[in-house]
Short mmCIF file of C-alpha atoms and ligand atoms in Angstrom, two decimals:
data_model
loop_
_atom_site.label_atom_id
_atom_site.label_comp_id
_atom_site.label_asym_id
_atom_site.label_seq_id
_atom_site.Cartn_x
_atom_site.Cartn_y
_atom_site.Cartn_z
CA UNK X 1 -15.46 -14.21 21.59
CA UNK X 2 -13.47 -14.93 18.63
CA UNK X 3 -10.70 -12.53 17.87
CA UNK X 4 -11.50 -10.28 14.78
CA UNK X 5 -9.19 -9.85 11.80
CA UNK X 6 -8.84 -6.27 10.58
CA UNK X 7 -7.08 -5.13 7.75
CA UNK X 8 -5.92 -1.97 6.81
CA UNK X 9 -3.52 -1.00 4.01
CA UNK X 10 -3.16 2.50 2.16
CA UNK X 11 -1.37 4.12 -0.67
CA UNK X 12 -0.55 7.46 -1.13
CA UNK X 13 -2.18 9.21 -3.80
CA UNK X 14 0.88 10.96 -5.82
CA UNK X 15 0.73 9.32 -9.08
CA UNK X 16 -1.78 6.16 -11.39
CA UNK X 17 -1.03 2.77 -9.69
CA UNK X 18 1.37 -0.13 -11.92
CA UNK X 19 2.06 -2.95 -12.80
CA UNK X 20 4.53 -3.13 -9.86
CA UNK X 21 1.44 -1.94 -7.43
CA UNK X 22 -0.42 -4.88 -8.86
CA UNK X 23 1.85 -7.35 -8.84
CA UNK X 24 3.21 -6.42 -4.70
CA UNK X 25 -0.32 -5.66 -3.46
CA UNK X 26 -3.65 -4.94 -5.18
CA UNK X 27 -3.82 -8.40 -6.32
CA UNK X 28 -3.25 -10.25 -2.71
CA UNK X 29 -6.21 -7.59 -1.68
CA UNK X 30 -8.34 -8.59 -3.72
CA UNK X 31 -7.50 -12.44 -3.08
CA UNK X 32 -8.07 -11.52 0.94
CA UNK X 33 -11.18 -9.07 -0.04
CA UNK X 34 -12.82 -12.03 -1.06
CA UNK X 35 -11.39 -14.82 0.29
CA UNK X 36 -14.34 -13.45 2.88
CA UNK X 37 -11.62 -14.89 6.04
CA UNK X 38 -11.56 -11.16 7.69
CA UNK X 39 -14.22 -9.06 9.37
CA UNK X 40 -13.04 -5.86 8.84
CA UNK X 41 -10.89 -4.41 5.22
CA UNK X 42 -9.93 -1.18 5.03
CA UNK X 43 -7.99 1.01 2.26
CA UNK X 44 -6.58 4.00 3.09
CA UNK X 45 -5.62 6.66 0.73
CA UNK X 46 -3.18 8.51 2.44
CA UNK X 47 -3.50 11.75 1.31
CA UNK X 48 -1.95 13.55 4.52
CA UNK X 49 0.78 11.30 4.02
CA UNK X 50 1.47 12.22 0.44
CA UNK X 51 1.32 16.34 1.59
CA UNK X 52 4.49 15.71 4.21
CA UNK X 53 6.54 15.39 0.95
CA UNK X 54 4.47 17.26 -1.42
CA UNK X 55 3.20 20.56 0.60
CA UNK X 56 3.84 22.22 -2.21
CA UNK X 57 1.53 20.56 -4.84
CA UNK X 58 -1.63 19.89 -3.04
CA UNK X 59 -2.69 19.68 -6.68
CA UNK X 60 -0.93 16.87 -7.53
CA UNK X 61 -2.50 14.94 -4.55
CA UNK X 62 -6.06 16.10 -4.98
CA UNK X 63 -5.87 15.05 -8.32
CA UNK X 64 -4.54 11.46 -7.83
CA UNK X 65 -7.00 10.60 -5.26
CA UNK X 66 -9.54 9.94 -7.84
CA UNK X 67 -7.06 8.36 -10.24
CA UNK X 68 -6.02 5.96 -7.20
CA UNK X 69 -9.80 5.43 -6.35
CA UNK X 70 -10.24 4.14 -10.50
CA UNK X 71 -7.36 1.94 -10.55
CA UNK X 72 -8.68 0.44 -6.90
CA UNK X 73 -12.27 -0.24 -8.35
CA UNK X 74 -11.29 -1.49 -11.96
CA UNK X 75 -8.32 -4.19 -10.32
CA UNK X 76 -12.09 -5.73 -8.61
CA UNK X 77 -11.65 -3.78 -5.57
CA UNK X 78 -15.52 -3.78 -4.38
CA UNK X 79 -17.06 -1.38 -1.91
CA UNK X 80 -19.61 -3.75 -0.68
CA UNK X 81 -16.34 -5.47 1.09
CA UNK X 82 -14.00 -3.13 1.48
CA UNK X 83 -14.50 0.03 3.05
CA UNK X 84 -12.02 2.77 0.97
CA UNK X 85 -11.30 5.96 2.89
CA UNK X 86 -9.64 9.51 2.34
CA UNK X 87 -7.39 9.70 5.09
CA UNK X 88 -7.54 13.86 5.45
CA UNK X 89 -11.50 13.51 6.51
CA UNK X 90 -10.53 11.48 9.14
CA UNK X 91 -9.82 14.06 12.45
CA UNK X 92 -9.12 11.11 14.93
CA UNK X 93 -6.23 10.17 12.83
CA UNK X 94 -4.50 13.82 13.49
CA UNK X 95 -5.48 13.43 16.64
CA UNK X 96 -3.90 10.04 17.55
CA UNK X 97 -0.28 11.24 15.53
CA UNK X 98 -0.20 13.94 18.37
CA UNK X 99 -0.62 11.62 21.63
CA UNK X 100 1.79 8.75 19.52
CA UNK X 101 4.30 11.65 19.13
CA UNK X 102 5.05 11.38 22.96
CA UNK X 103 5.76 8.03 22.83
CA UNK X 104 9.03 7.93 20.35
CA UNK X 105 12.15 10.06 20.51
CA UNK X 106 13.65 11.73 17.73
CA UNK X 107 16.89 9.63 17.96
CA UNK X 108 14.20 6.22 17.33
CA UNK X 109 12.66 8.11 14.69
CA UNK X 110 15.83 8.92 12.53
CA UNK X 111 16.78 5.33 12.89
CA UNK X 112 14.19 4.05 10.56
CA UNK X 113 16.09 2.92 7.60
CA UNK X 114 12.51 2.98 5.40
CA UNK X 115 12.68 7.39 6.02
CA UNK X 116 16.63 7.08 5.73
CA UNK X 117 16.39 5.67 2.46
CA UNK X 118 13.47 8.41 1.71
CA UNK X 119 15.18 11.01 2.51
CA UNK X 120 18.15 10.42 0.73
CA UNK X 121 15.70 9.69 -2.17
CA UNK X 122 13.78 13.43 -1.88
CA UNK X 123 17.13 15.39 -1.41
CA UNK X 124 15.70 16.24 2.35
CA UNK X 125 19.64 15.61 3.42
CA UNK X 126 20.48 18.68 1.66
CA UNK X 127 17.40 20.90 1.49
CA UNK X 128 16.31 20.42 5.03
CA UNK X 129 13.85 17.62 6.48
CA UNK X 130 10.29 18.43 6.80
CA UNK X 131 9.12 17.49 10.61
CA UNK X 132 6.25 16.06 8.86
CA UNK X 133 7.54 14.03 7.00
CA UNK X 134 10.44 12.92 9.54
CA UNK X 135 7.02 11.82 11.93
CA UNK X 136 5.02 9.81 9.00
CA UNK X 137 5.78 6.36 10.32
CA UNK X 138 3.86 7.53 13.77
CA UNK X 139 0.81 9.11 11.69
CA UNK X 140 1.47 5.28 10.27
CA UNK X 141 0.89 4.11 13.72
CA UNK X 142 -2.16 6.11 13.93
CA UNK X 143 -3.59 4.78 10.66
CA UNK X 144 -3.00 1.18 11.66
CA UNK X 145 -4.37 1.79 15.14
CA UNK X 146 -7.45 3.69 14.63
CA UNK X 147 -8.88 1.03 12.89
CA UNK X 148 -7.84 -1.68 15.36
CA UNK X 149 -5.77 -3.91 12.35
CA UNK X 150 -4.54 -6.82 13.37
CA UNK X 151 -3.12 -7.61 9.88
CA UNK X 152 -1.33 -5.07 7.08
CA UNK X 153 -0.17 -6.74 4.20
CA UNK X 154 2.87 -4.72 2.95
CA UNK X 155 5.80 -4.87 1.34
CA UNK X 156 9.12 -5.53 2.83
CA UNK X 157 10.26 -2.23 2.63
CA UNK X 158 7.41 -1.19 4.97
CA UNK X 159 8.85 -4.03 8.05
CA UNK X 160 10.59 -1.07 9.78
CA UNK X 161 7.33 0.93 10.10
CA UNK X 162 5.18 -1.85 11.60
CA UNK X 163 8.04 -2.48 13.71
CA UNK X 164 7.84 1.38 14.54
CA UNK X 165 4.14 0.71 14.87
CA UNK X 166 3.94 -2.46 17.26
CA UNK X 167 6.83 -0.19 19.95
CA UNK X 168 3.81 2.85 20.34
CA UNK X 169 1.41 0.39 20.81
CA UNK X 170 3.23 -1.31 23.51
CA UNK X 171 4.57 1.60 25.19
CA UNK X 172 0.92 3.32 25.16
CA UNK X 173 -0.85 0.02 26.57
CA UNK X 174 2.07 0.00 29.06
CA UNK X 175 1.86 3.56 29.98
CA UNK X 176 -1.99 3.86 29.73
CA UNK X 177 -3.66 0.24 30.15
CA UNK X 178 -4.63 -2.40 27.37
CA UNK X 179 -6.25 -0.24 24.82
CA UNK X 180 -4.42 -0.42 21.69
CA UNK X 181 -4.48 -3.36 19.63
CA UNK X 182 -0.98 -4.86 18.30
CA UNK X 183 -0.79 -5.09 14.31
CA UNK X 184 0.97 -8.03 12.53
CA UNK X 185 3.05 -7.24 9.12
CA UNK X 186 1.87 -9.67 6.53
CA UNK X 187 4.85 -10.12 3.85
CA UNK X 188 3.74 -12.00 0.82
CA UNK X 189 5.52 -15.49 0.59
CA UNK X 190 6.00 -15.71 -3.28
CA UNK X 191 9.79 -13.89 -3.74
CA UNK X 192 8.10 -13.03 -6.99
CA UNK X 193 5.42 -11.28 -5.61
CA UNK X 194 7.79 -8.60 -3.47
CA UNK X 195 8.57 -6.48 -6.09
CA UNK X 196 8.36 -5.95 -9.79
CA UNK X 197 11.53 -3.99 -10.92
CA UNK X 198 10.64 -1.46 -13.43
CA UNK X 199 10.49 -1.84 -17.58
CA UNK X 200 14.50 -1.27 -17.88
CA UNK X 201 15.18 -3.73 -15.22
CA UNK X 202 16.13 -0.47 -12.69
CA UNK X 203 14.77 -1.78 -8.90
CA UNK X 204 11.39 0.10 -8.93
CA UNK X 205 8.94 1.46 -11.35
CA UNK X 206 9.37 5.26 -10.87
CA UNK X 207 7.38 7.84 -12.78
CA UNK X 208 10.60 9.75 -12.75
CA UNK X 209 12.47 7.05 -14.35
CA UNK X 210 9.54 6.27 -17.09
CA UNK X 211 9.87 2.26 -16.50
CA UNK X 212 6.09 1.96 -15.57
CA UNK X 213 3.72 0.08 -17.01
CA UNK X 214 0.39 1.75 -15.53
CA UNK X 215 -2.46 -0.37 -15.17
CA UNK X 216 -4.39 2.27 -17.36
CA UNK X 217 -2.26 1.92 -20.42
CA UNK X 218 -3.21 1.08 -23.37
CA UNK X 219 -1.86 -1.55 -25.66
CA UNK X 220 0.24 0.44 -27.82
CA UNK X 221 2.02 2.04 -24.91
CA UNK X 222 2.88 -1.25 -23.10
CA UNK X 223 4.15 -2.90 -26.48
CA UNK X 224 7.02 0.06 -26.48
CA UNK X 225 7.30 -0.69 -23.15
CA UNK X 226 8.45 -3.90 -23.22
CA UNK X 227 9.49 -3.96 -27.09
CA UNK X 228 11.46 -0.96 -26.81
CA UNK X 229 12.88 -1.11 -23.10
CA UNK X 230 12.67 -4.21 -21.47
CA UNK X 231 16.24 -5.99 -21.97
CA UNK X 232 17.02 -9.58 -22.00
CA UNK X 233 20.29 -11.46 -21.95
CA UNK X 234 22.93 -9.09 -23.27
CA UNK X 235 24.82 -12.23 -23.74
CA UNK X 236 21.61 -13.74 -25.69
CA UNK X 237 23.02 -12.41 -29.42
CA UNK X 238 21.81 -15.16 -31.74
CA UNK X 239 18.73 -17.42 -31.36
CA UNK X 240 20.95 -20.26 -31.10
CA UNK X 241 22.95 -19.31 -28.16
CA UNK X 242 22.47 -20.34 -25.02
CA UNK X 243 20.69 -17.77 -22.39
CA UNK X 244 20.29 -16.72 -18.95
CA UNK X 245 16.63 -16.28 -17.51
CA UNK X 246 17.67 -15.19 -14.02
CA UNK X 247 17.84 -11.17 -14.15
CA UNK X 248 16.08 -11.09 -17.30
CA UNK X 249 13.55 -8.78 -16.98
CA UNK X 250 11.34 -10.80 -19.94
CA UNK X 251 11.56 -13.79 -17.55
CA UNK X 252 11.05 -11.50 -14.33
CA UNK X 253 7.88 -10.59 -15.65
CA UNK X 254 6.69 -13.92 -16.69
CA UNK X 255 7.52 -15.16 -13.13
CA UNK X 256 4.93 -12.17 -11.68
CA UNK X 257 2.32 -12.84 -14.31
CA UNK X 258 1.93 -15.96 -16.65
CA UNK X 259 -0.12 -19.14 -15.80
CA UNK X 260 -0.03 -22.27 -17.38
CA UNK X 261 -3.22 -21.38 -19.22
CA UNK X 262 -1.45 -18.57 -20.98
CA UNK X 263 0.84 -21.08 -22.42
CA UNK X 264 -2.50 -22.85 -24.12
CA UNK X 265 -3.46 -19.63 -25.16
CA UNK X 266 -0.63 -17.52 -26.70
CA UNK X 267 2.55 -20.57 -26.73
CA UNK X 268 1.46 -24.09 -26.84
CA UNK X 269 4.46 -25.01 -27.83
CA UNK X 270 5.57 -25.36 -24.00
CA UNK X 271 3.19 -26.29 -20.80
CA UNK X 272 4.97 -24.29 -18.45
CA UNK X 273 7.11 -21.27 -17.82
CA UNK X 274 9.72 -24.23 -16.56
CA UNK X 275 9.49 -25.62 -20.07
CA UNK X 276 10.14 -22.58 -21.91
CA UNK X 277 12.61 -20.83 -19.65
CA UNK X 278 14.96 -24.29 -20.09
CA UNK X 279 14.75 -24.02 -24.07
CA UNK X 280 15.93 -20.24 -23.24
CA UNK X 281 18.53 -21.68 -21.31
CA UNK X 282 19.49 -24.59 -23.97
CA UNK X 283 19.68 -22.13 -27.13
CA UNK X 284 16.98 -21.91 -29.93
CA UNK X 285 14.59 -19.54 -28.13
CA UNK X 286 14.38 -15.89 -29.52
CA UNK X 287 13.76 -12.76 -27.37
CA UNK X 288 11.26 -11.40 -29.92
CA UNK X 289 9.04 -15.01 -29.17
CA UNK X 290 9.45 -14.38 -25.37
CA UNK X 291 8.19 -10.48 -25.71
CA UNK X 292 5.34 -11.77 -27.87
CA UNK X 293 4.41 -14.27 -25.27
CA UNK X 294 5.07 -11.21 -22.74
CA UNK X 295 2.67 -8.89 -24.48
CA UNK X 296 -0.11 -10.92 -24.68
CA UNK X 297 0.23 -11.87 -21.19
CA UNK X 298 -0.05 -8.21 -20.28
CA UNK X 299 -2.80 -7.84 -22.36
CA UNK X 300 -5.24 -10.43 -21.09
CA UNK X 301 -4.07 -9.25 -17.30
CA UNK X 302 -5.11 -5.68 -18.15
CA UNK X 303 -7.70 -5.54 -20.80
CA UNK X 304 -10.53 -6.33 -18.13
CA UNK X 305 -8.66 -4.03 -15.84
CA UNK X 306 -8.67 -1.24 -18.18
CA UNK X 307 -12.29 -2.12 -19.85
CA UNK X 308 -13.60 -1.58 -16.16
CA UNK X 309 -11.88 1.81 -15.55
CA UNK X 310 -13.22 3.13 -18.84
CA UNK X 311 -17.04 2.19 -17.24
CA UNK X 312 -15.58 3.77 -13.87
CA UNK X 313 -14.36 6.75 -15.49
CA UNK X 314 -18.17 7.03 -17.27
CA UNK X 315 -19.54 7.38 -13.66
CA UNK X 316 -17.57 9.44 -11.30
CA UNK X 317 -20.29 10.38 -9.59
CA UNK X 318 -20.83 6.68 -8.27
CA UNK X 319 -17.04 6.48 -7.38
CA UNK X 320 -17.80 9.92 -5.35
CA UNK X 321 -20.48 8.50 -3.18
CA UNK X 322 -18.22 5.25 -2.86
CA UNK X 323 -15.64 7.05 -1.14
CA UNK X 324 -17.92 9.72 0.24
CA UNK X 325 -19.66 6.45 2.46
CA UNK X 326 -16.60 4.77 3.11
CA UNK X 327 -14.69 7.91 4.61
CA UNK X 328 -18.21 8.21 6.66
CA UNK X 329 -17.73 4.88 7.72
CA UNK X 330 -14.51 5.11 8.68
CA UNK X 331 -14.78 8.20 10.85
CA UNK X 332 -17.16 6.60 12.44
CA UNK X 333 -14.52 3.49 13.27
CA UNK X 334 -11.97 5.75 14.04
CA UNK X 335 -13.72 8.11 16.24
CA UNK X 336 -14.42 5.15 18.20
CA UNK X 337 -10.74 4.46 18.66
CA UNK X 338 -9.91 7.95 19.56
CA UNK X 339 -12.62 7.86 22.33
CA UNK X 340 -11.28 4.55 23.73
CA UNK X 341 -7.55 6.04 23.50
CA UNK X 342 -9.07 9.50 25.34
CA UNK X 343 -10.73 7.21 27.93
CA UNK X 344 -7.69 5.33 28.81
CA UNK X 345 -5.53 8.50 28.84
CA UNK X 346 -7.77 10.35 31.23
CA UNK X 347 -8.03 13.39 28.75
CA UNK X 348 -11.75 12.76 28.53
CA UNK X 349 -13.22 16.01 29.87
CA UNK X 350 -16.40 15.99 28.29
CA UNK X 351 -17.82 13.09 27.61
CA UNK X 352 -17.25 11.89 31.46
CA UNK X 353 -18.87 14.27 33.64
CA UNK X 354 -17.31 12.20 36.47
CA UNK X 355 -14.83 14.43 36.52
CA UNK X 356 -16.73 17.30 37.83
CA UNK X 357 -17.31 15.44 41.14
CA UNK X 358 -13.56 14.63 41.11
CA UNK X 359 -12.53 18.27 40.81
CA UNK X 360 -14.75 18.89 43.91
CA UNK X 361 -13.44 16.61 46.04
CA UNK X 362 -9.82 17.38 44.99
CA UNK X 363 -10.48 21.10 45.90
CA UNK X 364 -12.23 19.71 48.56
CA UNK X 365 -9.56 18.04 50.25
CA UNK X 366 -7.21 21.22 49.56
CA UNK X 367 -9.08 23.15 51.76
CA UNK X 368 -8.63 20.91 54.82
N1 LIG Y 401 3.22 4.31 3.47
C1 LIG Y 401 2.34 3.68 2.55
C2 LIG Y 401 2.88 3.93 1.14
O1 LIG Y 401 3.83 4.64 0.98
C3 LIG Y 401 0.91 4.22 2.62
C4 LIG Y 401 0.23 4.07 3.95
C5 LIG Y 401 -0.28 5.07 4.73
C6 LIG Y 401 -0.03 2.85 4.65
N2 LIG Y 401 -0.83 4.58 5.84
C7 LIG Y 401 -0.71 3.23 5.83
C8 LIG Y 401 0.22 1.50 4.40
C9 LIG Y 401 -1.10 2.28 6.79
C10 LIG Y 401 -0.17 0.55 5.35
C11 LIG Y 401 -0.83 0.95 6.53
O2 LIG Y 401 2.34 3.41 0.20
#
């Protein structure tokens, strides 16, 4: 038999997906969703993971995961293909974090530079680390596992958690037979496709920072966006002077987004992003012509995006039942796992009654 192809890829619910989101991932699943090449595509929406930072706010997370689950469906996620679950209603997953936590040490764990980097991030240095949260990438391990992925397409700053990922699933097929399967990352090839730095050219769209542009914006909001924070070439003073179109943020965003059709569209003056960035480059070009171009880029990527979540947001109680199957679905897949992982660890009292006789004879043998 063939060797299947699962997916699995999740976001935590804390906050509307971006531009950024779209740009590093949602797009490339929807590509793979229907480039119909996989037999199995799951999304997770992490919810437990969000609670190991946010125990506080359950609120906040509650309230995202419909707000993630819009954003999913209007970007052309579809159902039909891809199975969207709510990570919480999914028991085997809690269960396989506990087994997986025997397999690392704490001094592995604090290596991760992915958590470092978080927990510098959160403040945890200072206010105290929440276990939880110290043990995500291993309820990580237990997300990819339980659905037996072969592939997760992530970003780059995710490589140290497969990495953290593909060590338990050695050392458990090691320890306890061939059981688990080993996940591949899958890094997008396009530099341009890694990451989208936010509106003010800072590294990351951040709600905190307010660079964002959220998929569910509307048109006036991203036109401040870009017309009133995106920068250009500080050196770029006069039309006439020459500019720079690396770490230009205008230019960054073209890379990410515009197609030579947009240039027949909106700037027929040039064929190609090549063509306009060297008139940039040669003097003569203004920043408020690039924006313009910019703008209407944005506009025709989101307007159907948007358009959609407006119908999505008319029928929530389809979206329910949408998420309400899928999480049945995948507690079915991942029950599966845990019984397999059970099986192989000899911790499966009750659904072998084998083990009855095997008592017997070990008392059995005590007594002579
Ligand atoms: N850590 C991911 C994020 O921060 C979310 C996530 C949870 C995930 N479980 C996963 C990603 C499993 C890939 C595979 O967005």
């Amino acid at each position: 038999m063939e060797k299947k192809e699962i997916i699995l890829t999740g976001d935590r619910p804390t906050g509307r997906l971006h531009l950024g989101h779209f740009v590093g991932s949602l797009r490339r699943r929807v590509e793979m969703q229907n480039s119909g090449k996989y037999d199995g595509i799951y999304i997770l929406i992490a919810d437990d993971q969000a609670l190991t930072d946010n125990a506080d706010n359950p609120r906040k997370i509650r309230d995202n995961i419909i707000n993630v689950l819009l954003d999913y469906l209007s970007v052309g996620i579809d159902p039909a293909k891809t199975t969207i679950c709510v990570q919480s209603a999914l028991p085997a997953l809690h269960a396989l974090t506990f087994y997986y936590l025997n397999l690392v040490t704490t001094a592995r764990l604090s290596r991760n530079p992915t958590v470092k980097a978080e927990i510098q991030m959160r403040g945890f240095a200072d206010e105290g680390l929440p276990a939880g949260f110290f043990t995500y990438p291993v309820s990580q391990t237990a997300d990819i596992t339980a659905f037996d992925a072969t592939v997760v397409p992530v970003g780059e700053d995710q490589l140290p958690m497969l990495e953290q990922a593909r060590e338990i699933v050695e050392k458990f097929n090691r320890i306890y037979g061939d059981t688990l399967v080993l996940p591949r990352a899958l890094i997008p090839e396009n530099e341009m496709q890694r990451r989208l730095p936010g509106v003010d050219g800072k590294a990351k769209m951040s709600k905190s920072l307010g660079n964002c542009i959220y998929l569910s914006d509307d048109p006036k909001t991203i036109k401040t966006q870009v017309n009133g924070k995106m920068f250009t070439d500080p050196q770029h003073l006069k039309i006439s002077d020459p500019g720079h179109t690396e770490g230009n943020v205008v230019f960054t965003y073209l890379d990410a987004l515009c197609t030579d059709e947009h240039f027949a569209s909106y700037l027929p003056d040039y064929s190609c992003l090549e063509e306009m960035k060297e008139h940039y480059r040669r003097g003569g070009l203004g920043d408020g012509t690039c924006k313009k171009f910019l703008i209407s880029v944005l506009e025709e990527t989101l307007t159907p995006v948007r358009q959609s979540r407006a119908r999505w947001e008319a029928d929530i109680d389809t979206a329910y039942d949408i998420i309400r199957e899928g999480t049945a679905r995948a507690a079915e897949k991942t029950g599966e796992t845990l019984a397999r992982v059970r099986r192989a660890m000899k911790i499966d009292y009750f659904t072998d009654r084998s083990v009855i006789q095997e008592w017997k004879d070990l008392l059995q043998k005590a007594r002579q």
